[in-house]
Coordinates of C-alpha atoms in Angstrom, one line a residue:
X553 CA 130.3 147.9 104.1
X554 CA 127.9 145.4 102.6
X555 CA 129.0 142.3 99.9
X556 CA 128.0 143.2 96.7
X557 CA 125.6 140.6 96.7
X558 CA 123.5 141.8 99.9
X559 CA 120.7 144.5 99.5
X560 CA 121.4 147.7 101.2
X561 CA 119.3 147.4 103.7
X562 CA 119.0 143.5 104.5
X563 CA 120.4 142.5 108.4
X564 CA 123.4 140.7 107.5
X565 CA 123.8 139.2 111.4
X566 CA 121.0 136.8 111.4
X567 CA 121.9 133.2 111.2
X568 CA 119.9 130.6 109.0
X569 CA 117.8 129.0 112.3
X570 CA 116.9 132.6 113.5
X571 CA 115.3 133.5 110.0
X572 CA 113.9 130.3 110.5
X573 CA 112.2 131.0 113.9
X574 CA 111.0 134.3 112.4
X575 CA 109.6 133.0 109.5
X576 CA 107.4 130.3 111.9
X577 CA 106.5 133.2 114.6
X578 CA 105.6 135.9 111.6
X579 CA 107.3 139.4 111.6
X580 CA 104.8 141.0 113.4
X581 CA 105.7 139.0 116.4
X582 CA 109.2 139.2 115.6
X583 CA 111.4 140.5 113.4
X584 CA 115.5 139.3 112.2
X585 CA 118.6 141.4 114.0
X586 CA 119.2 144.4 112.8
X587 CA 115.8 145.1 111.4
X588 CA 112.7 147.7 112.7
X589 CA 109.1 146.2 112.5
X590 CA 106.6 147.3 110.4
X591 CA 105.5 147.4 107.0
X592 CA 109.1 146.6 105.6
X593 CA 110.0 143.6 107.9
X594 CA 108.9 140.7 105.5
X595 CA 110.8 141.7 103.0
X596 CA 113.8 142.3 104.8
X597 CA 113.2 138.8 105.9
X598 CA 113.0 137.5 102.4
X599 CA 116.4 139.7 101.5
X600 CA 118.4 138.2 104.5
X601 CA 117.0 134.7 103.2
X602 CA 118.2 135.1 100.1
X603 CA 121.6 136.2 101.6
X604 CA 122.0 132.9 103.4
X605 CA 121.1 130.9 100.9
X606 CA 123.6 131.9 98.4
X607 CA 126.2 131.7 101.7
X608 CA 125.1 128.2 102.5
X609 CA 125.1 127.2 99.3
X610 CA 128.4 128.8 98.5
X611 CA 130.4 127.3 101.8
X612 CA 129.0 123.5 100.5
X613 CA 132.0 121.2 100.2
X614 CA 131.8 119.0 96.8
X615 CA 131.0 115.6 97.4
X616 CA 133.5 112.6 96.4
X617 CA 132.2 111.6 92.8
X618 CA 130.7 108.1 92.4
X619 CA 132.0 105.5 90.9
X620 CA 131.1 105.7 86.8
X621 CA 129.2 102.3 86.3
X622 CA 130.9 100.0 84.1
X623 CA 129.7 99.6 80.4
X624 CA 126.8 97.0 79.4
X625 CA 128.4 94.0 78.4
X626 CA 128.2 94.0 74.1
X627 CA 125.4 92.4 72.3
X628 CA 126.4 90.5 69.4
X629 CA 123.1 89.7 68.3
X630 CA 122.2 91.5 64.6
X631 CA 120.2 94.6 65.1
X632 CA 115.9 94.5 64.8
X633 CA 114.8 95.5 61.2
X634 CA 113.2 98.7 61.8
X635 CA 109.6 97.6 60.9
X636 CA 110.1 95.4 63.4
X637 CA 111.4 97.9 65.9
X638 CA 108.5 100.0 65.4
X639 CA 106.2 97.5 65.6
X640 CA 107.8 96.2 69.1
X641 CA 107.0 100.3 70.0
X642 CA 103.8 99.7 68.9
X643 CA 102.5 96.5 71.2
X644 CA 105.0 97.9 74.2
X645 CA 102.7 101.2 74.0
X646 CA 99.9 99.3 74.3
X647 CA 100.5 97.5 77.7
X648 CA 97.1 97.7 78.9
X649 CA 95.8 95.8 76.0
X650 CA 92.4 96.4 74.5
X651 CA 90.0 93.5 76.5
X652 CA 90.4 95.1 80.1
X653 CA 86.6 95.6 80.6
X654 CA 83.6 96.6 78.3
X655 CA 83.1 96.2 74.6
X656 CA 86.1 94.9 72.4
X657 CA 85.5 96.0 69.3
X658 CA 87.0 94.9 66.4
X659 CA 90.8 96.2 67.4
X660 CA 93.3 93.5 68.1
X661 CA 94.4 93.2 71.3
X662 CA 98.3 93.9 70.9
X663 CA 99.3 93.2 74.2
X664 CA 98.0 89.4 73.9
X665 CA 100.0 89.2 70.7
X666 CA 103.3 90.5 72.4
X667 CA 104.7 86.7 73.7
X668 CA 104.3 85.9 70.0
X669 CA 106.3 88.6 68.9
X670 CA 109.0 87.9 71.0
X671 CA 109.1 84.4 70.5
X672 CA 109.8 84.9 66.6
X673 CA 112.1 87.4 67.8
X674 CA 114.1 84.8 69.5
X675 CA 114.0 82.4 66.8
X676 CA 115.4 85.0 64.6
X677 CA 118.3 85.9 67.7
X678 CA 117.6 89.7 67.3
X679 CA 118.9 91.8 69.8
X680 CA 117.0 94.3 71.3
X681 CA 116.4 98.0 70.7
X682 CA 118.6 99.7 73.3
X683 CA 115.7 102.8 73.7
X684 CA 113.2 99.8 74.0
X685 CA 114.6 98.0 77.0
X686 CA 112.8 100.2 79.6
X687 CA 109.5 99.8 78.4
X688 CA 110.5 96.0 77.6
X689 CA 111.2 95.7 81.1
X690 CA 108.6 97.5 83.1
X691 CA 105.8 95.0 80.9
X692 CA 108.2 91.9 81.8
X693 CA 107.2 93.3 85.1
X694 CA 103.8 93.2 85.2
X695 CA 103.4 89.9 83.5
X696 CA 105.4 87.1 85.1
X697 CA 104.4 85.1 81.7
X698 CA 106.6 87.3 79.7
X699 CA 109.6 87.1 81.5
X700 CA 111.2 84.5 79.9
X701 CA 110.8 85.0 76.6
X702 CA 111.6 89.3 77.3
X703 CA 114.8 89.0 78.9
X704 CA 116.3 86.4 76.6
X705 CA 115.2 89.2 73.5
X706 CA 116.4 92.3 75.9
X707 CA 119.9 90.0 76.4
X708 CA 123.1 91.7 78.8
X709 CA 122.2 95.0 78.7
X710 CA 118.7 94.3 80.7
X711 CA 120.9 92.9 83.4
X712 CA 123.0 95.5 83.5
X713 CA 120.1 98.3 83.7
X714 CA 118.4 95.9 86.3
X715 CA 121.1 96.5 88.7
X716 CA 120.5 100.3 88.3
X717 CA 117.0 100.3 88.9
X718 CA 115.6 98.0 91.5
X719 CA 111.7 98.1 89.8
X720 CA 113.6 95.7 87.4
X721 CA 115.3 93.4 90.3
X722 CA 113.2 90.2 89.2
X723 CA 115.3 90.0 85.8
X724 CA 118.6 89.4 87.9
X725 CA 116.6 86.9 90.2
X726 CA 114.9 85.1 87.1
X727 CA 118.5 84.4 85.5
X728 CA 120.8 82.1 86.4
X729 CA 123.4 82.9 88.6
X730 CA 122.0 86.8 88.5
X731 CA 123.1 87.1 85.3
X732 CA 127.0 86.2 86.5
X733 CA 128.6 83.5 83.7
X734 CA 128.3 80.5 86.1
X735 CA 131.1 77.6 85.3
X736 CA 131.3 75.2 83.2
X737 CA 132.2 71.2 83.6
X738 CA 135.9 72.4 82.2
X739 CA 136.2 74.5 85.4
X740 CA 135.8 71.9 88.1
X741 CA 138.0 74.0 90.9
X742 CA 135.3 77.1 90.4
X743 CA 132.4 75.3 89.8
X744 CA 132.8 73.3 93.8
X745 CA 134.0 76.7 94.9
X746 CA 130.5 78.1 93.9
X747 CA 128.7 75.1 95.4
X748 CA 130.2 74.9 98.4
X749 CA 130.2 79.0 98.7
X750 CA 127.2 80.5 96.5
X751 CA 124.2 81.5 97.5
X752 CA 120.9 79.0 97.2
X753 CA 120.0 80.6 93.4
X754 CA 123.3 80.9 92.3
X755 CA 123.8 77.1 93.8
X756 CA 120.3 76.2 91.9
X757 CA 121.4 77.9 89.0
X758 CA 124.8 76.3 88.5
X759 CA 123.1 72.2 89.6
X760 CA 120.7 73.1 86.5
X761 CA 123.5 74.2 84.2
X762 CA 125.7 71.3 84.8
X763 CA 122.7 68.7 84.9
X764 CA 122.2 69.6 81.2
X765 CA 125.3 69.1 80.1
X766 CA 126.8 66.5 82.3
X767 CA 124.1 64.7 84.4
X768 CA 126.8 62.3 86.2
X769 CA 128.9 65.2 87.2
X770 CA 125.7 67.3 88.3
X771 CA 124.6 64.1 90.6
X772 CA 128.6 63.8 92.0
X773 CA 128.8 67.6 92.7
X774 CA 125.0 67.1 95.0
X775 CA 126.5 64.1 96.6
X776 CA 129.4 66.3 98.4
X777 CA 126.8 68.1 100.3
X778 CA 124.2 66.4 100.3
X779 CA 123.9 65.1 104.2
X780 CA 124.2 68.7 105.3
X781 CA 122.0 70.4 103.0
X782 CA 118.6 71.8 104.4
X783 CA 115.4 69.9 103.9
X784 CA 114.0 72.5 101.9
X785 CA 117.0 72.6 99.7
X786 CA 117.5 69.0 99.2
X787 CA 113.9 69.0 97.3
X788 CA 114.8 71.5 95.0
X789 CA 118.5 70.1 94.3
X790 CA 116.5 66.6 93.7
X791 CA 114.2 68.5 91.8
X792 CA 116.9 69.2 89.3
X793 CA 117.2 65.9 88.6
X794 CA 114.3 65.4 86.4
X795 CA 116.8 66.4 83.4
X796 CA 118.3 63.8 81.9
X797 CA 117.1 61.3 84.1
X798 CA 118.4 58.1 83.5
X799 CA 119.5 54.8 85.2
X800 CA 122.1 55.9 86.6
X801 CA 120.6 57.9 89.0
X802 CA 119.0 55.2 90.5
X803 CA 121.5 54.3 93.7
X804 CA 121.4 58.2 94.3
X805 CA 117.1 58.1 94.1
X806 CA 117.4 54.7 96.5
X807 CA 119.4 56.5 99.2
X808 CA 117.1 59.7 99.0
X809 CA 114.2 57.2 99.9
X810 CA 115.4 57.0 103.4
X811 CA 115.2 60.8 103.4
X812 CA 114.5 62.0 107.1
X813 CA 112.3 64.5 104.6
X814 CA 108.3 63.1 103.6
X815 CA 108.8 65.2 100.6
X816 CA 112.3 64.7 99.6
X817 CA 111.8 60.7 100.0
X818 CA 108.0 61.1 97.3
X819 CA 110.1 63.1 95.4
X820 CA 112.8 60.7 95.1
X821 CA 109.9 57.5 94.9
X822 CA 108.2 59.3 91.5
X823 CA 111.6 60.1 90.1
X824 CA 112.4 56.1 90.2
X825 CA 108.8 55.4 89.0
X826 CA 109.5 57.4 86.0
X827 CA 112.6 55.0 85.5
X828 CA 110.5 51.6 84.0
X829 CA 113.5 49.4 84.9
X830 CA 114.4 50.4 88.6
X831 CA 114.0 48.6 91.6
X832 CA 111.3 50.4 93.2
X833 CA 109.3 50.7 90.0
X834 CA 109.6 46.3 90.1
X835 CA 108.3 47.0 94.2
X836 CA 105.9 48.6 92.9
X837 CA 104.3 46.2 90.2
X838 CA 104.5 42.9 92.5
X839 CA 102.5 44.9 94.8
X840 CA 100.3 46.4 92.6
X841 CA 100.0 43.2 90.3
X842 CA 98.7 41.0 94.0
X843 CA 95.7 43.9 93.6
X844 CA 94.5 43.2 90.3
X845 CA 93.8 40.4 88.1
X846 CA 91.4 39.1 85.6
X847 CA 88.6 37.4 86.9
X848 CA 87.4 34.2 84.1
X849 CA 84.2 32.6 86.2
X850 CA 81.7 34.7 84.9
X851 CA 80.8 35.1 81.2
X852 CA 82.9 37.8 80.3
X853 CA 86.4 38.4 81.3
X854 CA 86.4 40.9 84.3
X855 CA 89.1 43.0 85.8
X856 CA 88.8 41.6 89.7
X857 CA 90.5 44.7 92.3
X858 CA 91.5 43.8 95.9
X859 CA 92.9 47.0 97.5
X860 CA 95.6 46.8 100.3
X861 CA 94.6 46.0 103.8
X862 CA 97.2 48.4 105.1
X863 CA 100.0 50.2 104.5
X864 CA 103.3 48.6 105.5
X865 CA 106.9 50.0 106.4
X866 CA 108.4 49.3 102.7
X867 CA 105.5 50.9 100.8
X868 CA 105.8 53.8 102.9
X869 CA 109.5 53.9 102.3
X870 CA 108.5 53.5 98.5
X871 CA 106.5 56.8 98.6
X872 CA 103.2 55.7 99.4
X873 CA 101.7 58.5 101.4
X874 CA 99.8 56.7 104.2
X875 CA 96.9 59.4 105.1
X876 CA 94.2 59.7 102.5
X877 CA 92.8 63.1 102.0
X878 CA 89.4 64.1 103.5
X879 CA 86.5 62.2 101.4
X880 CA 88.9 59.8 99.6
X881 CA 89.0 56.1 101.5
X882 CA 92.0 54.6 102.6
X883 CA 92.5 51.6 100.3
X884 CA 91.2 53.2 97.2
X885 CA 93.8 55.8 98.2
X886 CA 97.0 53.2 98.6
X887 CA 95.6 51.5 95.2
X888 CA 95.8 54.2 93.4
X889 CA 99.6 55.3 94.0
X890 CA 100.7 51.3 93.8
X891 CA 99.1 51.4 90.6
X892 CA 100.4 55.0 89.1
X893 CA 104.0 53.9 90.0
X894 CA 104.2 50.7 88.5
X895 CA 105.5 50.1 85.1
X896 CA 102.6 50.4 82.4
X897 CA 104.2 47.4 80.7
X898 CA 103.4 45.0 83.9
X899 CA 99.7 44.6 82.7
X900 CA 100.1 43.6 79.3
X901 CA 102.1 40.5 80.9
X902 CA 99.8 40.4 84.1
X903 CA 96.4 40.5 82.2
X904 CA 96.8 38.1 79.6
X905 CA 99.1 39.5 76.9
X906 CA 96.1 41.9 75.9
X907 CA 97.2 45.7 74.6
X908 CA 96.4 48.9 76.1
X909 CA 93.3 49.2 74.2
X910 CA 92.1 45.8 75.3
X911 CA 93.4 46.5 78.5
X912 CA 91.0 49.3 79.2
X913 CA 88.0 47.9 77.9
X914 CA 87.3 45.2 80.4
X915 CA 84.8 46.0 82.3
X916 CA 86.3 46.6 86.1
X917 CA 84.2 45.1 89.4
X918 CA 82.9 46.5 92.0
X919 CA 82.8 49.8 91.0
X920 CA 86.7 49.8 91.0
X921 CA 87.1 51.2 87.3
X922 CA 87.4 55.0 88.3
X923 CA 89.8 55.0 90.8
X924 CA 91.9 52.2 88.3
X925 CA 91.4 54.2 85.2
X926 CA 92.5 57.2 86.8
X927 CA 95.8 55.8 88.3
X928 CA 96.8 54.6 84.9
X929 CA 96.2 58.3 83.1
X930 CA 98.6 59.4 86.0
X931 CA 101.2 56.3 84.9
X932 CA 100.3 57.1 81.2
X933 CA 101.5 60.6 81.9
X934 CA 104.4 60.0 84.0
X935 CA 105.9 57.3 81.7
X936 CA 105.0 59.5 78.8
X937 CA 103.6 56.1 77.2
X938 CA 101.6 57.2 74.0
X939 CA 100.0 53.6 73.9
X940 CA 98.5 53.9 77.2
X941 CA 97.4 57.8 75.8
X942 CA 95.8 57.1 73.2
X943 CA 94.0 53.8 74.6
X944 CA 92.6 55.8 77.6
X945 CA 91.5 58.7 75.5
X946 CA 89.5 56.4 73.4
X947 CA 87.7 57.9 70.0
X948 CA 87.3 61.6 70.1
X949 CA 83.9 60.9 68.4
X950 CA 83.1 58.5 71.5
X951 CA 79.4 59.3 73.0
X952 CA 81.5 59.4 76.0
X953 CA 83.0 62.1 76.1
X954 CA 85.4 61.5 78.9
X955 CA 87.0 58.4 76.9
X956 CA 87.0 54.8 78.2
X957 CA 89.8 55.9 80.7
X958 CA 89.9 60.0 80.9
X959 CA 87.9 61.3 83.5
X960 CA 88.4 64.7 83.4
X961 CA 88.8 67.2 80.8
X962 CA 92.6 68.1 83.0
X963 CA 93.2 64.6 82.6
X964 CA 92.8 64.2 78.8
X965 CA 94.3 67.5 77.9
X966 CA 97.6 65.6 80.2
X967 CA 97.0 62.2 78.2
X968 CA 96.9 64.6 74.9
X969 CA 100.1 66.0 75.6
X970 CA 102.2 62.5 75.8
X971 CA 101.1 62.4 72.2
X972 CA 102.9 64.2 69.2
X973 CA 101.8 67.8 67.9
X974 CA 99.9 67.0 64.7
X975 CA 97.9 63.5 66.2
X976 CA 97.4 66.0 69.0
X977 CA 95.8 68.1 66.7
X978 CA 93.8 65.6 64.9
X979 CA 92.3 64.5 68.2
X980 CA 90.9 67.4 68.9
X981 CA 89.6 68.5 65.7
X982 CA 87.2 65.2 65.9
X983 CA 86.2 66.2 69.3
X984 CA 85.2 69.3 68.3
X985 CA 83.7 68.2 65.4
X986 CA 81.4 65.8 67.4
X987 CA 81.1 67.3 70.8
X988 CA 81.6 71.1 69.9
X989 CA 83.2 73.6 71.7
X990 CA 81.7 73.6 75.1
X991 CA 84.1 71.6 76.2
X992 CA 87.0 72.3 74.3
X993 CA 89.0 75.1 75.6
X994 CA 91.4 72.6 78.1
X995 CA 92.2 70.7 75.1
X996 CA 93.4 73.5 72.7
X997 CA 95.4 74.8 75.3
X998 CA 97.6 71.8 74.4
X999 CA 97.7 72.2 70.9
X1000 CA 100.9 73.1 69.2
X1001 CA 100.7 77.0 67.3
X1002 CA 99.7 77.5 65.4
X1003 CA 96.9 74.9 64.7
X1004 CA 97.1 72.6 62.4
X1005 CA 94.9 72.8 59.2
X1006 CA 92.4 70.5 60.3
X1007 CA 92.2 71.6 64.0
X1008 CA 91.7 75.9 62.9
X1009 CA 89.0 74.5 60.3
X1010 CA 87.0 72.6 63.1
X1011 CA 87.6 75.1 65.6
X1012 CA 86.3 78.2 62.7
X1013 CA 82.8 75.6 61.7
X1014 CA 81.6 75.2 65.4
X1015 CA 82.3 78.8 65.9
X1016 CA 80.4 79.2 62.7
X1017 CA 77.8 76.8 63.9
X1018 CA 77.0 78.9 67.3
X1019 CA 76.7 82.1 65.5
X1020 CA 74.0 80.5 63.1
X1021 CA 72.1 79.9 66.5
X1022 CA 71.8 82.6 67.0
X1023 CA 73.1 83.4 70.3
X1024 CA 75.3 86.0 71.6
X1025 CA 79.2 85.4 71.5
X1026 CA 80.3 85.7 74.9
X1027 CA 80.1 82.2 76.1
X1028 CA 82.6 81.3 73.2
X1029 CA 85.2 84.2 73.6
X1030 CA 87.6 82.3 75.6
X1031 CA 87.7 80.0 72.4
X1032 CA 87.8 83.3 70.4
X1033 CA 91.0 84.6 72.0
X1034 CA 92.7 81.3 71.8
X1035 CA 91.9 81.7 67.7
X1036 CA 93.2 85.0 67.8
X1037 CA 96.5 83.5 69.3
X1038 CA 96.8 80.2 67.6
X1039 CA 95.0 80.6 64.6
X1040 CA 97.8 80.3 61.4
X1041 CA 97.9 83.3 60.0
X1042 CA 96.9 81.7 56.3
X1043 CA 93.4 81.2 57.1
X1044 CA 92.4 85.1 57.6
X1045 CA 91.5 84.9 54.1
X1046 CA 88.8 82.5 54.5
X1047 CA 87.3 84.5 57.3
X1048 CA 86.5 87.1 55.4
X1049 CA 82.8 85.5 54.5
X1050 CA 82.3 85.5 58.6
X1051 CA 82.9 89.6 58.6
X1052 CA 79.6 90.6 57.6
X1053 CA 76.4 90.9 60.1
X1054 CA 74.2 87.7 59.1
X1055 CA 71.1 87.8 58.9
X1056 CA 69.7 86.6 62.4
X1057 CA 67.2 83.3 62.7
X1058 CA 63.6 84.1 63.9
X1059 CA 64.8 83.1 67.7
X1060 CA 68.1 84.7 67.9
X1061 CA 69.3 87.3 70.5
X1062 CA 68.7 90.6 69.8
X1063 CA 71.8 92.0 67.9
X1064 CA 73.7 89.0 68.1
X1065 CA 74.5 88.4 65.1
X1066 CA 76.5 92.3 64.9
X1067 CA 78.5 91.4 67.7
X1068 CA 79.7 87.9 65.9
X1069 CA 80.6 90.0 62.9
X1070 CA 82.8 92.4 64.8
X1071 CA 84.4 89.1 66.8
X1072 CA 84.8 87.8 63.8
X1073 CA 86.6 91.7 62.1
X1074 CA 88.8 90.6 65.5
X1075 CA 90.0 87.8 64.4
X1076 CA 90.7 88.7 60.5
X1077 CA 92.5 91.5 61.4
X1078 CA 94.8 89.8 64.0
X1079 CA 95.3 87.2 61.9
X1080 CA 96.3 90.0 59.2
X1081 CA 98.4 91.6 62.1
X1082 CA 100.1 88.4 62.9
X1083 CA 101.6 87.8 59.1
X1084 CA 102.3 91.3 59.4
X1085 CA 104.2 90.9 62.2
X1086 CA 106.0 87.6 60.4
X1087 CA 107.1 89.4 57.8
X1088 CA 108.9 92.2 59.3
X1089 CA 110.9 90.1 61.4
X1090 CA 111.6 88.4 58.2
X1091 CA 113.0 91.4 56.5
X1092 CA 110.5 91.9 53.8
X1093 CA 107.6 94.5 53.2
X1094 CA 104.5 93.8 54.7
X1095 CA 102.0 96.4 52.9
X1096 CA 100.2 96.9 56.4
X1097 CA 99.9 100.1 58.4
X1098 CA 100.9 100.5 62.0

């Protein structure tokens, strides 16, 4: 008699694998047990399917359930205002941004304004939308820039859904220790036991932690293990170092110099350069002092260079790198890391008590003043000597615009940033104002945001300036973006005048002067989006769409 759930006439003796086979061969070729061929075989073959499945599918065994994952740690952070939750939605939907190719137009590109956005968000210790964290998470992806700044907003709970989803791995290998609470200096027994034990981040992780807290007991825990580390560790662990450096790291830095490591031993040599007062730092000056002196037989004082002959045992042991790169000669190569490592106070003594400025502005023989001027922008930057800064930067209305020292727009945007944020700022706007924007871009990039006053009005007149020429924006959109950016808010206001299409000079390129107005529409309205975006974070009403 046949189950209730089989059809009268289905074969109820064929197995699964010879339904199988029939349904490969085709029922004209063959046909299941039980069953006549012709017109009704393929759907008796369908009806003894469906009898097999419900079987197989009845006679399944349940699994063992898993493991229910344990809750996401609590976020004690205060909850997002919900302006500012939507408006998080808002630049997280856009993740493609607006620039990718083709025309702008006048929309702001949101995506560029999302690192801002977070990092008021931070200031403000919000915590994170729960439904947000995906899409928080999938742009901290795709934008190595964000991470930081995203996964300290998104907090625990991004950790926790990073271990669920491994598209979102790089948030556990970007925290510290995987997102584990490492140990503090109050637990000495599991802090060594996680040294000795951990794995390479987790030891990285937990060197860092300490180092900022305790530097002495960060150097003492990399002491234990230091002879048996790897070479490629031993750089980063020394690496760490640069926190808090101070003079008491200087027996450590002297052993590391005899480093079976090339890199671990210059590591070591610029970390004791950076100390003014060490030992290697006074090697250094007596050898770089016997290579340059001031020269009184001709009329004017002269800075006289003689370059080392060679490059002995104990400079190499110092961190002199012996082979000069292709194109660069030998002794010009030595002089310049002698002279980058010695103490920037050595030549005030060594050339006549003159200052910095004075220094710089002797004249240098034998066409020696390059390679010198150079090596002391690399000291000046090192030593973080504002002095030195500002004498090798020179005027920023100098008709040279590289400075009496700078030689390279990389170089003075490095000298720039030994100085503080608003003479930073005040630097640049009189370069701009003399020299224009041309060559300008490096040096904003160091400006504190957003800009100062002084430095958004210079940067707004030249940009004014290069529209009334009448030639077509794109060479100045780099800077354009950067306004967008760094901009304050304030000044959207005062735009406002730049909206409208000017009327074009006799010369200008055809329809230029439409495509600076809409740049311009660009910039007022993500200045306007910026406050907007201020204000929401701040609680209050901001009167703007979105």
């Amino acid at each position: 008699m046949n189950s209730p759930l089989t059809p009268p006439d289905a074969p109820t003796g064929s197995s699964w694998e010879e339904l199988v086979t029939v349904a490969l061969l085709g029922t004209e070729r063959r046909t299941p047990s039980g069953t006549a061929p012709g017109r009704e075989a393929p759907g008796a073959l369908l009806d003894a399917a469906a009898v097999q499945t419900v079987r197989r599918r009845a006679g399944l065994r349940p699994g063992r359930a898993a493991a229910r994952p344990e809750p996401a740690a609590a976020d004690a952070r205060p909850a997002l205002p919900r302006p500012a939750a939507r408006r998080l939605a808002m630049l997280l939907a856009d993740r493609h941004g607006t620039g990718s190719g083709g025309r702008r137009g006048t929309a702001p590109d949101l995506m560029e304004l999302l690192p801002q956005w977070l990092a008021l968000a931070n200031q403000r210790g919000f915590a994170a939308p729960p439904e947000l964290l995906p899409a928080l998470l999938d742009a901290a992806r795709g934008r190595t820039d964000l991470r930081p700044a995203a996964l300290t907003f998104a907090g625990p709970r991004a950790l926790w859904l990073a271990r669920l989803n491994p598209d979102w791995r790089f948030a556990l290998r970007a925290t510290p220790g995987g997102g584990a609470t490492l140990p503090g200096t109050e637990e000495p027994e599991r802090a060594r036991q996680l040294w000795q034990e951990g794995l390479f981040a987790e030891r990285v992780a937990l060197l860092s932690a300490i180092r900022a807290h305790d530097p002495a007991a960060a150097r003492e825990l990399l002491a234990t293990t230091w002879a048996t580390e790897r070479a490629e560790d031993r750089l980063m662990f020394l690496d760490s170092l640069r926190t808090g450096l101070c003079a008491a790291d200087e027996p450590f830095l002297e052993q590391a110099l005899a480093d079976r490591s090339r890199n671990v031993r210059a590591t070591a040599a610029e970390l004791l350069s950076a100390l003014p007062g060490s030992a290697l730092a006074g090697r250094m000056a007596d050898r770089a002092g016997s290579c340059v002196s001031v020269d009184h037989t001709g009329g004017t004082p002269t800075i006289a260079v003689e370059a080392p002959h060679a490059c002995d045992a104990g400079m190499e042991r110092d961190g002199v790198v012996t082979k000069a790169p292709a194109g660069r000669g030998e002794r010009s190569w030595w002089l310049g890391q002698l002279v980058e490592s010695t103490p920037l106070s050595t030549w005030s003594r060594r050339l006549g008590g003159r200052t910095p400025e004075e220094i710089v502005a002797l004249p240098v023989a034998d066409d020696w003043q390059g390679e010198l001027h150079a090596a002391w922008c690399r000291a000046a930057v090192r030593q973080r000597d504002p002095s030195w800064s500002r004498a090798l930067l020179g005027s920023p209305s100098a008709p040279e615009a590289g400075g009496p020292g700078a030689v390279s727009l990389a170089e003075r945007a490095k000298l720039l940033g030994t100085l503080g944020s608003a003479e930073r700022a005040e630097w640049v706007a009189g370069f701009i104002a003399v020299h224009g924007l041309s060559e300008a871009f490096q040096l904003l990039g160091v400006c504190a945001v957003p800009w100062a006053g002084a430095l958004g009005r210079a940067v707004v007149d030249a940009l004014n300036i290069a529209r009334d020429a009448g030639s077509y924006p794109w060479s100045f959109s780099g800077v354009m973006g950067l306004a967008e950016r760094c901009l304050d808010p304030s000044e959207a206001g005062r735009l406002d005048a730049l909206t409208a299409i000017p009327d074009e000079p006799e010369n200008a390129s055809p329809g230029a002067g439409g495509y600076w107005a809409e740049s311009f529409q660009r910039l007022v309205g993500t200045l306007r989006l910026r406050a907007a975006m201020r204000l929401e974070l701040d609680g209050a009403p901001t009167g703007v769409g979105g």
